[in-house]
GROMACS .gro file of C-alpha atoms in nm:
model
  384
    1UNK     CA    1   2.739   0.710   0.791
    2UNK     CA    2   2.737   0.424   1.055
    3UNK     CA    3   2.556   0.083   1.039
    4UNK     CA    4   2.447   0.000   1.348
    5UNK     CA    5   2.403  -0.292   1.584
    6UNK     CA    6   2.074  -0.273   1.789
    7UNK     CA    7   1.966  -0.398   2.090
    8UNK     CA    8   1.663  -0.656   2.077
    9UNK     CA    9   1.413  -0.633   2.383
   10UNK     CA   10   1.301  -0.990   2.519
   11UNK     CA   11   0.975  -0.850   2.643
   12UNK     CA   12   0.728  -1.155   2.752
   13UNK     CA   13   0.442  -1.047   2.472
   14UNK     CA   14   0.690  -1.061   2.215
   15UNK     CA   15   0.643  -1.269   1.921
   16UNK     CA   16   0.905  -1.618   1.941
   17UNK     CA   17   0.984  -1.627   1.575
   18UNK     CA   18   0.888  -1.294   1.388
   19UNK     CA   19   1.222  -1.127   1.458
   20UNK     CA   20   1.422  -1.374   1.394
   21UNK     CA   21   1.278  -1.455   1.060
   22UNK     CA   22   1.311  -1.064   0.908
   23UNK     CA   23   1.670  -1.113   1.009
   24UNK     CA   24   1.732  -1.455   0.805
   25UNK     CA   25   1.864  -1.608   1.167
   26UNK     CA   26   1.739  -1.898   1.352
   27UNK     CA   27   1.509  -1.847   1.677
   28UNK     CA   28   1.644  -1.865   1.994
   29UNK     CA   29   1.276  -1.958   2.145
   30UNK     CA   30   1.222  -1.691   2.381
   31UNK     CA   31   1.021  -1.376   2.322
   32UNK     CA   32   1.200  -1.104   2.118
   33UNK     CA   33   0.924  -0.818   2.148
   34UNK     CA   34   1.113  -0.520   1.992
   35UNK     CA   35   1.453  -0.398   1.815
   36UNK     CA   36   1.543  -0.053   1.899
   37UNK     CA   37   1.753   0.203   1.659
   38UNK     CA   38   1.817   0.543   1.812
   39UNK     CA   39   2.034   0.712   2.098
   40UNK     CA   40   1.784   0.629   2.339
   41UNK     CA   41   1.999   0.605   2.664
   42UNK     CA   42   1.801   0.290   2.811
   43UNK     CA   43   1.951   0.089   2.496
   44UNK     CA   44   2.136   0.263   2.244
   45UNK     CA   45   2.228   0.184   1.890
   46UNK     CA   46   2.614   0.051   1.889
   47UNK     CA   47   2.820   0.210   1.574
   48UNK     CA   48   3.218   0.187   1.523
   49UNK     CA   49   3.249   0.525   1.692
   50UNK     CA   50   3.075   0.419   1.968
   51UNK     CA   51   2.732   0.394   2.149
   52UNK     CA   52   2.499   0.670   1.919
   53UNK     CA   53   2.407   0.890   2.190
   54UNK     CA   54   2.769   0.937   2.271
   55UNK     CA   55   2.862   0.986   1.895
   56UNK     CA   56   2.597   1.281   1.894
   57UNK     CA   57   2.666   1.408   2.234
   58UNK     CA   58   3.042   1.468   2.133
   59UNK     CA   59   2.926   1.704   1.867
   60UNK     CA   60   2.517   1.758   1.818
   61UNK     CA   61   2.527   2.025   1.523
   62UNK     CA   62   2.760   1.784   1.290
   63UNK     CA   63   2.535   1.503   1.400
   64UNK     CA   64   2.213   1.604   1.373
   65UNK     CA   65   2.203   1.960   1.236
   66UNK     CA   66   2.211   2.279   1.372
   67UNK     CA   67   1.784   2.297   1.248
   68UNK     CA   68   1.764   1.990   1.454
   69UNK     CA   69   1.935   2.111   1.738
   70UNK     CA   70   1.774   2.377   1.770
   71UNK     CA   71   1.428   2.272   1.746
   72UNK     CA   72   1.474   1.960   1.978
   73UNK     CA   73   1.810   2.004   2.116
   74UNK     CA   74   2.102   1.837   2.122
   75UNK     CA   75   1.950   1.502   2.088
   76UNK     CA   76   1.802   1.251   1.850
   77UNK     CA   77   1.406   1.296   1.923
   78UNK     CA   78   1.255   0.997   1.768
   79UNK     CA   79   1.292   0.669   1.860
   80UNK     CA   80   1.249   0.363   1.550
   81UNK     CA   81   1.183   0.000   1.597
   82UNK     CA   82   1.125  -0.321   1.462
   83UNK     CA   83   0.777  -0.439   1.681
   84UNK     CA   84   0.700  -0.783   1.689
   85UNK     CA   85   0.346  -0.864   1.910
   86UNK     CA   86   0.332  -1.197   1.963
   87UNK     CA   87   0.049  -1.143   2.301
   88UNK     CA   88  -0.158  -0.828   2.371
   89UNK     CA   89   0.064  -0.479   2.493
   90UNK     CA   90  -0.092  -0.349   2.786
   91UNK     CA   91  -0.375  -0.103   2.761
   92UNK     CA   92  -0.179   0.267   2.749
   93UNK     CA   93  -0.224   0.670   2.708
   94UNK     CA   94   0.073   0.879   2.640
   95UNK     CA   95   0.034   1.226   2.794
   96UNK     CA   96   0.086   1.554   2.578
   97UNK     CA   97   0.366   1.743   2.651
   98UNK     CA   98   0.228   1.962   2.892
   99UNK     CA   99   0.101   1.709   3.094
  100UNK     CA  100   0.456   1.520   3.060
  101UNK     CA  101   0.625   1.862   3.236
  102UNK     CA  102   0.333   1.894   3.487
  103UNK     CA  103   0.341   1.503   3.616
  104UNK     CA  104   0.741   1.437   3.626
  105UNK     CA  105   0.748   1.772   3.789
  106UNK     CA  106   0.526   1.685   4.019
  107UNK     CA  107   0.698   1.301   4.081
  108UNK     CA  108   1.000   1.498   4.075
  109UNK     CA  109   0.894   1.718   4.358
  110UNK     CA  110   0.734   1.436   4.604
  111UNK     CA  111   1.106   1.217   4.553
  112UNK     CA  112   0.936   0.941   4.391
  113UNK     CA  113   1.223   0.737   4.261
  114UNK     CA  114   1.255   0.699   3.859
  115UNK     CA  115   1.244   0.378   3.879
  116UNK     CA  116   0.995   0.315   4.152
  117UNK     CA  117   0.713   0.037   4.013
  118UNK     CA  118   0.445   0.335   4.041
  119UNK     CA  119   0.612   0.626   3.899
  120UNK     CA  120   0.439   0.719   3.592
  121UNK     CA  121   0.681   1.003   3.409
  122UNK     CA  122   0.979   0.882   3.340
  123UNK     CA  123   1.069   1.195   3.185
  124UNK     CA  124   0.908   1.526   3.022
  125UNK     CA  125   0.863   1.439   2.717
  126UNK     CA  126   0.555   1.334   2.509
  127UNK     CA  127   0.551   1.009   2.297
  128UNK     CA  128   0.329   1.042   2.010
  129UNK     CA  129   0.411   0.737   1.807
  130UNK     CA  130   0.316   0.570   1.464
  131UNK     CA  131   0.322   0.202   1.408
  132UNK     CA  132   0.340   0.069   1.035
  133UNK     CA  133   0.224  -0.279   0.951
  134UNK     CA  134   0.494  -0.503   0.772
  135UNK     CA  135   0.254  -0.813   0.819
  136UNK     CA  136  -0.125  -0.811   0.909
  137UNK     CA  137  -0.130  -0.642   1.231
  138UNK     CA  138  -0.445  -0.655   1.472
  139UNK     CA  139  -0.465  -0.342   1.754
  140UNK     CA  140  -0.686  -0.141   1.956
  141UNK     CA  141  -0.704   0.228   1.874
  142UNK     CA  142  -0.916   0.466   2.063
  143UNK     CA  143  -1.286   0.481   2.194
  144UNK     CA  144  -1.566   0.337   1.988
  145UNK     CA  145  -1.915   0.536   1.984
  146UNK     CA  146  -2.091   0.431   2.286
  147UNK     CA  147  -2.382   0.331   2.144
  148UNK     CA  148  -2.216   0.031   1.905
  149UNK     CA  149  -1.992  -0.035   2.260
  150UNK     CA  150  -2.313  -0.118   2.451
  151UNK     CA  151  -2.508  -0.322   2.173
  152UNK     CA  152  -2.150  -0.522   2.205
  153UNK     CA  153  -2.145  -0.541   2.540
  154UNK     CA  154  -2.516  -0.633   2.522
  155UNK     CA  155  -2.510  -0.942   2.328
  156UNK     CA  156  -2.283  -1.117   2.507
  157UNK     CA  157  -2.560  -1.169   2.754
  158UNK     CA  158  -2.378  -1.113   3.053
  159UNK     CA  159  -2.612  -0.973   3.377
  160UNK     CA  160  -2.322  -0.753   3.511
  161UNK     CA  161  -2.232  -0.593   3.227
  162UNK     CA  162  -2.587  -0.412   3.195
  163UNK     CA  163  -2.533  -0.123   3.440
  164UNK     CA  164  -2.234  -0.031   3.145
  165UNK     CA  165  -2.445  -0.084   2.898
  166UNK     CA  166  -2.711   0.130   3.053
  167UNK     CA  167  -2.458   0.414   3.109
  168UNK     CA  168  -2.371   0.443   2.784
  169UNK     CA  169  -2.705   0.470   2.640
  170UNK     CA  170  -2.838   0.675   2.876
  171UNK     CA  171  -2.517   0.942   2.913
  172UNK     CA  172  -2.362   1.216   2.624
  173UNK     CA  173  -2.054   1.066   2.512
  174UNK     CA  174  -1.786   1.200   2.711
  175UNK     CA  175  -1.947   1.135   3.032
  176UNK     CA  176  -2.049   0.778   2.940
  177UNK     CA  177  -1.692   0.698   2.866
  178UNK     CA  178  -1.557   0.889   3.170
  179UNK     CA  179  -1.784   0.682   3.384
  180UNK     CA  180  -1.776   0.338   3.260
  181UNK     CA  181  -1.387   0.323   3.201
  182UNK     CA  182  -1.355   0.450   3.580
  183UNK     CA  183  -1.620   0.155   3.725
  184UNK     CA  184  -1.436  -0.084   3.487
  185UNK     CA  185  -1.150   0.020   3.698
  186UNK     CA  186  -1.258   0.067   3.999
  187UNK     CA  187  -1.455  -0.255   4.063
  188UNK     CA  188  -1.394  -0.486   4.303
  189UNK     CA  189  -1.136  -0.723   4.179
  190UNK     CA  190  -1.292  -1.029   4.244
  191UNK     CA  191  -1.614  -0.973   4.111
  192UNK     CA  192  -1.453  -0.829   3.826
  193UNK     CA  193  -1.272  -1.119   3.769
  194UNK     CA  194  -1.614  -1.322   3.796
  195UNK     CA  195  -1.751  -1.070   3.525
  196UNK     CA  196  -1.455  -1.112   3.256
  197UNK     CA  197  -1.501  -1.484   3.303
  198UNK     CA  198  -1.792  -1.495   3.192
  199UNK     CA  199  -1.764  -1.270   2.888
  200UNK     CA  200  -1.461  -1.469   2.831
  201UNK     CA  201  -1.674  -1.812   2.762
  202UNK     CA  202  -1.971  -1.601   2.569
  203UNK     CA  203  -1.676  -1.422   2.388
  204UNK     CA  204  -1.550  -1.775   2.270
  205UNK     CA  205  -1.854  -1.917   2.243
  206UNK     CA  206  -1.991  -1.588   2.007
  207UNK     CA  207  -1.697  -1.594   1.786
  208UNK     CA  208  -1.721  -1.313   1.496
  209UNK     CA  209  -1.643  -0.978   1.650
  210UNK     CA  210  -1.610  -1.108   1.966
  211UNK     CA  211  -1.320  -1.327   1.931
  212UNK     CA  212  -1.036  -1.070   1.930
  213UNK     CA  213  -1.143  -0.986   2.319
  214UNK     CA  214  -1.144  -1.367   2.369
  215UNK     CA  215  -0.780  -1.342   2.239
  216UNK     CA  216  -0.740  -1.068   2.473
  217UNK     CA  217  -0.877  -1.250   2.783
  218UNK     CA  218  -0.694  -1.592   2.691
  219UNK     CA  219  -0.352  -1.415   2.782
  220UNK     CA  220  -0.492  -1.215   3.071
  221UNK     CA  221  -0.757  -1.380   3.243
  222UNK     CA  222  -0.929  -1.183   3.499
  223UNK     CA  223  -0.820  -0.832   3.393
  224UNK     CA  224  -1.031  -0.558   3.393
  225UNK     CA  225  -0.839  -0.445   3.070
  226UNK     CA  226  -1.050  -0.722   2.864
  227UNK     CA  227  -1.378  -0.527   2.927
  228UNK     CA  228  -1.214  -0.200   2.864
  229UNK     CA  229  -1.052  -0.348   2.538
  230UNK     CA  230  -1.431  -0.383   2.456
  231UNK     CA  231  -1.465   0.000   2.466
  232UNK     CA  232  -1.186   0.092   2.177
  233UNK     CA  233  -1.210   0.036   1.815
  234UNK     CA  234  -1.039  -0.278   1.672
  235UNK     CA  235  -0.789  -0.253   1.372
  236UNK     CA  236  -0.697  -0.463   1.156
  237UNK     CA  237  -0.403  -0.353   0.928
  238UNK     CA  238  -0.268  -0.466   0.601
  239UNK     CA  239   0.128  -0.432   0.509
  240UNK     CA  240   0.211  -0.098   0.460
  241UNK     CA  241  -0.132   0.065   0.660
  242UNK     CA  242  -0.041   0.288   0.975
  243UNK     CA  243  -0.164   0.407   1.257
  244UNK     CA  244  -0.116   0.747   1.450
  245UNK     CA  245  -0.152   0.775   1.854
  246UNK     CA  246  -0.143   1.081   1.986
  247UNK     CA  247  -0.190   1.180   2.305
  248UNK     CA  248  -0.476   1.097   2.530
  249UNK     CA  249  -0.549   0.824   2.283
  250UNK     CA  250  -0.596   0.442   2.479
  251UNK     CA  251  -0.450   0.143   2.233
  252UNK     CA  252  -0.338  -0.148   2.218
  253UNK     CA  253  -0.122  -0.355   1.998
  254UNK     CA  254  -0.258  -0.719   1.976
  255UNK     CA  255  -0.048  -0.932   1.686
  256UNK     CA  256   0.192  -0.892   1.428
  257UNK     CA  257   0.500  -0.739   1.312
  258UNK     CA  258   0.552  -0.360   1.206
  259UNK     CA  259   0.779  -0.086   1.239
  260UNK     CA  260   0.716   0.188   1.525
  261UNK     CA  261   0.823   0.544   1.546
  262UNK     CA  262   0.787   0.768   1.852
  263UNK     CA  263   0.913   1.090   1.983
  264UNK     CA  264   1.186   0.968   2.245
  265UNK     CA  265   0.985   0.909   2.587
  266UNK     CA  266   0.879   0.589   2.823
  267UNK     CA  267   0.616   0.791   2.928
  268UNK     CA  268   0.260   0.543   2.951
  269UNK     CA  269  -0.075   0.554   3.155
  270UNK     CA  270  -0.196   0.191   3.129
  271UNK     CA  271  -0.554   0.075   3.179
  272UNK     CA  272  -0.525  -0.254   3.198
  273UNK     CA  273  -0.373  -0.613   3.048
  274UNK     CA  274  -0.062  -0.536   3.288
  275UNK     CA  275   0.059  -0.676   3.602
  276UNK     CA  276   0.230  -0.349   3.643
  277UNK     CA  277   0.112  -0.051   3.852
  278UNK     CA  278  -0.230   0.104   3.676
  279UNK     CA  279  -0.302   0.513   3.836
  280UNK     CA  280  -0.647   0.528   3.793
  281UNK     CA  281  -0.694   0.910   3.895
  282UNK     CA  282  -0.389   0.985   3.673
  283UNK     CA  283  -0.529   0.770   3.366
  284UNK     CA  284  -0.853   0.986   3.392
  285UNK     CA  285  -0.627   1.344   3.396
  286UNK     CA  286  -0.504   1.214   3.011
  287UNK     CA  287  -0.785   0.997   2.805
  288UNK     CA  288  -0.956   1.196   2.589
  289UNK     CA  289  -1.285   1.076   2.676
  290UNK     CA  290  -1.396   1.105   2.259
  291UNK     CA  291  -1.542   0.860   2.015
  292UNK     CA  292  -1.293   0.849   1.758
  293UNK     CA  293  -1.243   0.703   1.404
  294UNK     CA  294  -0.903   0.528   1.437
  295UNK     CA  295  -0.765   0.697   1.097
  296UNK     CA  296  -0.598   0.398   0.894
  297UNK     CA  297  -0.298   0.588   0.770
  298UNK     CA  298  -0.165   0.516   0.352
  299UNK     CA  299   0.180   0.661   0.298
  300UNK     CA  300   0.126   0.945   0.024
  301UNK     CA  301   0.380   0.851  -0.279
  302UNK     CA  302   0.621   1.168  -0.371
  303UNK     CA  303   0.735   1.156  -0.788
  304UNK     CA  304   1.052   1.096  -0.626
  305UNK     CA  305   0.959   0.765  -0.521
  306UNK     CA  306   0.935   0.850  -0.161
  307UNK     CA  307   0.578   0.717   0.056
  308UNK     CA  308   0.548   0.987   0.315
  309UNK     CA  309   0.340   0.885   0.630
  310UNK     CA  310   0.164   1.224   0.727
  311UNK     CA  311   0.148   1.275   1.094
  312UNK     CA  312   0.072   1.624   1.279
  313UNK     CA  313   0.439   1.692   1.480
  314UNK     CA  314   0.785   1.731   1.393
  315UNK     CA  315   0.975   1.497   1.652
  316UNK     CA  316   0.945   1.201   1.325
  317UNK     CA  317   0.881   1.202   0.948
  318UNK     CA  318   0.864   0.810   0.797
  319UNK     CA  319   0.871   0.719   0.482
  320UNK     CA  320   0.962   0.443   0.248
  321UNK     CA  321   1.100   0.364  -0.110
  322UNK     CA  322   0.954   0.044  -0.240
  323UNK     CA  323   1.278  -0.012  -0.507
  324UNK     CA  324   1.247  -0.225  -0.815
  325UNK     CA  325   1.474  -0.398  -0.985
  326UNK     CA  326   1.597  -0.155  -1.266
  327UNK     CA  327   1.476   0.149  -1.024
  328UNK     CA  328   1.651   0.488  -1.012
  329UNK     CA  329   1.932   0.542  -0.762
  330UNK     CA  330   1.773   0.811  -0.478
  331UNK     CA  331   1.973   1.050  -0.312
  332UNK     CA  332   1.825   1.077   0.035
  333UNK     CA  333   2.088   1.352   0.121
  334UNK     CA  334   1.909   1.564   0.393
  335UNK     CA  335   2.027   1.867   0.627
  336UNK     CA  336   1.835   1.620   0.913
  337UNK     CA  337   1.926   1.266   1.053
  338UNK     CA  338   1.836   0.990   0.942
  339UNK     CA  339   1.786   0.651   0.998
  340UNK     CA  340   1.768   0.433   0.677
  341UNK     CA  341   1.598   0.079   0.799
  342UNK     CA  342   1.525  -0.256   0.531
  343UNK     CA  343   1.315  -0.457   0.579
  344UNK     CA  344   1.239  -0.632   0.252
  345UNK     CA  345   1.516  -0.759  -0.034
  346UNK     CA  346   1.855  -0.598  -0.023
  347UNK     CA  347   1.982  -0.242  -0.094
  348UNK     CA  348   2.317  -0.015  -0.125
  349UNK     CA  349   2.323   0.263   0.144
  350UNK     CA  350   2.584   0.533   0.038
  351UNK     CA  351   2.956   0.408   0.205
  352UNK     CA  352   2.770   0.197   0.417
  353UNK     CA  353   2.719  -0.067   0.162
  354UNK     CA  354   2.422  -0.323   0.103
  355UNK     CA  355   2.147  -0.377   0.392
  356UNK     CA  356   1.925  -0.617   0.391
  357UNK     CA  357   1.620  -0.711   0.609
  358UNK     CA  358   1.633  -0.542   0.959
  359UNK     CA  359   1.971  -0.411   0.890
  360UNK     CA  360   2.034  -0.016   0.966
  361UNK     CA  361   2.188   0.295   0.900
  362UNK     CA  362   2.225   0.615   1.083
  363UNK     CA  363   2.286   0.857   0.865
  364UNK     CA  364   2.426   1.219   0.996
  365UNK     CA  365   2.290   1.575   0.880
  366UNK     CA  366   2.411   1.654   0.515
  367UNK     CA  367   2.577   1.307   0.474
  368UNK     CA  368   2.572   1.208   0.110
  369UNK     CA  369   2.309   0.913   0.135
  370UNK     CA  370   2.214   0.763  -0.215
  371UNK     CA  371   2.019   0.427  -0.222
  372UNK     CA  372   1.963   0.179  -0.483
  373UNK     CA  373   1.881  -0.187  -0.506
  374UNK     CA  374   1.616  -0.397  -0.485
  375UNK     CA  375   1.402  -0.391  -0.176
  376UNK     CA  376   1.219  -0.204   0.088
  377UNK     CA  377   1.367   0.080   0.275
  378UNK     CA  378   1.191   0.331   0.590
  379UNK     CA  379   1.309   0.641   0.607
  380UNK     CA  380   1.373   0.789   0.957
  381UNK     CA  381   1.394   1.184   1.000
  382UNK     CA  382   1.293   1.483   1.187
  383UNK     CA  383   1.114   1.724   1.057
  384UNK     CA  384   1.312   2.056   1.104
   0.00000   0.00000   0.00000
């Protein structure tokens, strides 16, 4: 059993204070956008064996399980973090797993260097993820039905956004999507520009359900991304409300503070609300071009005590014990790993001794892990 020390990413939409304040510390001031726990090689959990993809490359099986291993190999699959949005994330897809093997193959095969500003696969993997809300958090989670888009884009009263508008009354569903998320991107930049201006000033001046895209366009003015923001359903989350993206899905993550779980990939298609590199013709080989309902997730309570987040694949399983003073001790011994994160109060993890908020444990297959306390502890696993 190994507490670990995790690396905090200072990404520029991250929140100034949100971190900082689950951790009881004082703010440094800059961003701190997310805190990572995992073996993930680009920033891996420290322990006092070592880094933790080292400690489970020297022996997999003990580590993780020989179920694990052999499902997923000899790695940790998921990824967990602490996500604090303090601007908009870009506008991303993550590709299924087929598609992961067929484009870093391909990038693979034409030399494009991994870390070249356009290469989109940074590996073969998928990177279905769930994000749970540990304050209100706002998002953006796959396509609205057309028809509601254009009344929305209608009101606003804007001349150039009619041909849209137009398209998506007038076309079935997947073909109206297809075709107005392609002219959003492929407009001229300048007159785009000129458009989102001036749904940014009727988006202000509207208010109601327009002011989350006047959010949007206050941190990128200009971008395309604000009129395809337009096109996706907006969330709003309560503490302790999910969300699942899988693949194909476009979203965004707008505000707040949650914990995020994702099968262990950097691979992302972004649409827009990025200066980085956006692959238009790519981007239209993943979206699922589908009206969908964006599925507000409520963790399904176990008489154990445990709140199991159903998703559909096996790379994660999270859960969470909401403990009460005078609560039952749980034994969360597992043939799995684990990663055992609080983020509320303060509770005793096995040898590891008392956690509190955004303190962690990695927890190897079969470890004895019994928990008690009082607080609020995610549960971090495979499924295996």
């Amino acid at each position: 059993m190994d507490r670990l020390t995790n690396t905090i990413r200072p990404y520029a939409w991250g929140s100034t204070t949100a971190i900082a304040e689950l951790l009881g510390v004082e703010s440094t001031g800059e961003p701190q956008a997310e805190m990572w726990m995992g073996a993930h090689p680009g920033a891996p959990s420290r322990t006092a064996r070592g880094p933790l993809n080292e400690v489970i490359g020297e022996d997999p099986e003990h580590e993780l399980g020989r179920a694990a291993v052999a499902e997923f190999g000899p790695r940790l699959p998921f990824l967990l973090k602490i996500l604090a949005a303090g601007a908009p994330l870009s506008l991303q897809v993550h590709p299924d797993l087929e598609q992961a093997k067929e484009g870093y193959e391909d990038e693979e095969r034409r030399g494009v260097p991994i870390d070249a500003p356009h290469r989109n696969y940074k590996d073969a993997n998928h990177k279905p993820e769930l994000i749970c809300a540990l304050t209100e958090f706002d998002g953006l989670c796959g396509f609205r039905d057309p028809v509601e888009t254009a009344d929305l884009l209608a009101g606003l009263g804007v001349d150039s956004l009619k041909p849209y508008v137009d398209l998506l009354h007038a076309k079935p569903e997947e073909a109206a999507l297809r075709e107005v998320l392609t002219a959003v991107l492929s407009a001229d930049p300048e007159q785009m520009a000129a458009t989102v201006s001036e749904v940014t000033a009727a988006a202000e001046h509207l208010g109601g359900a327009y002011a989350p895209y006047a959010g949007i366009a206050h941190h990128y003015p200009g971008d395309p991304g604000v009129i395809a923001a337009m096109l996706l359903n907006y969330v709003q989350l309560q503490p302790g409300e999910a969300l699942f993206l899988g693949a194909g899905v476009p979203h965004a993550y707008l505000d707040g503070l949650g914990v995020e779980i994702m099968a262990n990939s950097d691979n992302v298609l972004r649409c827009g609300l990025t200066p980085k590199h956006v692959d238009v013709p790519e981007l239209l080989r993943i979206v699922r071009f589908e009206a969908t309902d964006p599925g507000v997730l409520r963790p399904e309570a176990s008489p154990d005590g445990e709140e199991v987040y159903d998703t559909p694949i096996d790379e994660f399983r999270l859960s969470r014990f909401v403990l009460p003073e005078g609560g039952a001790r749980h034994d969360l011994t597992a043939g799995t790993p684990q990663i055992l994160l609080c983020v509320a109060g303060s509770v005793r993890v096995g040898d590891a001794g008392q956690v509190g908020p955004g303190e962690s444990v990695f927890v190897s297959a079969g470890e004895k892990a019994e928990v008690s306390g009082v607080g609020t502890l995610f549960r971090a696993t495979v499924v295996a």
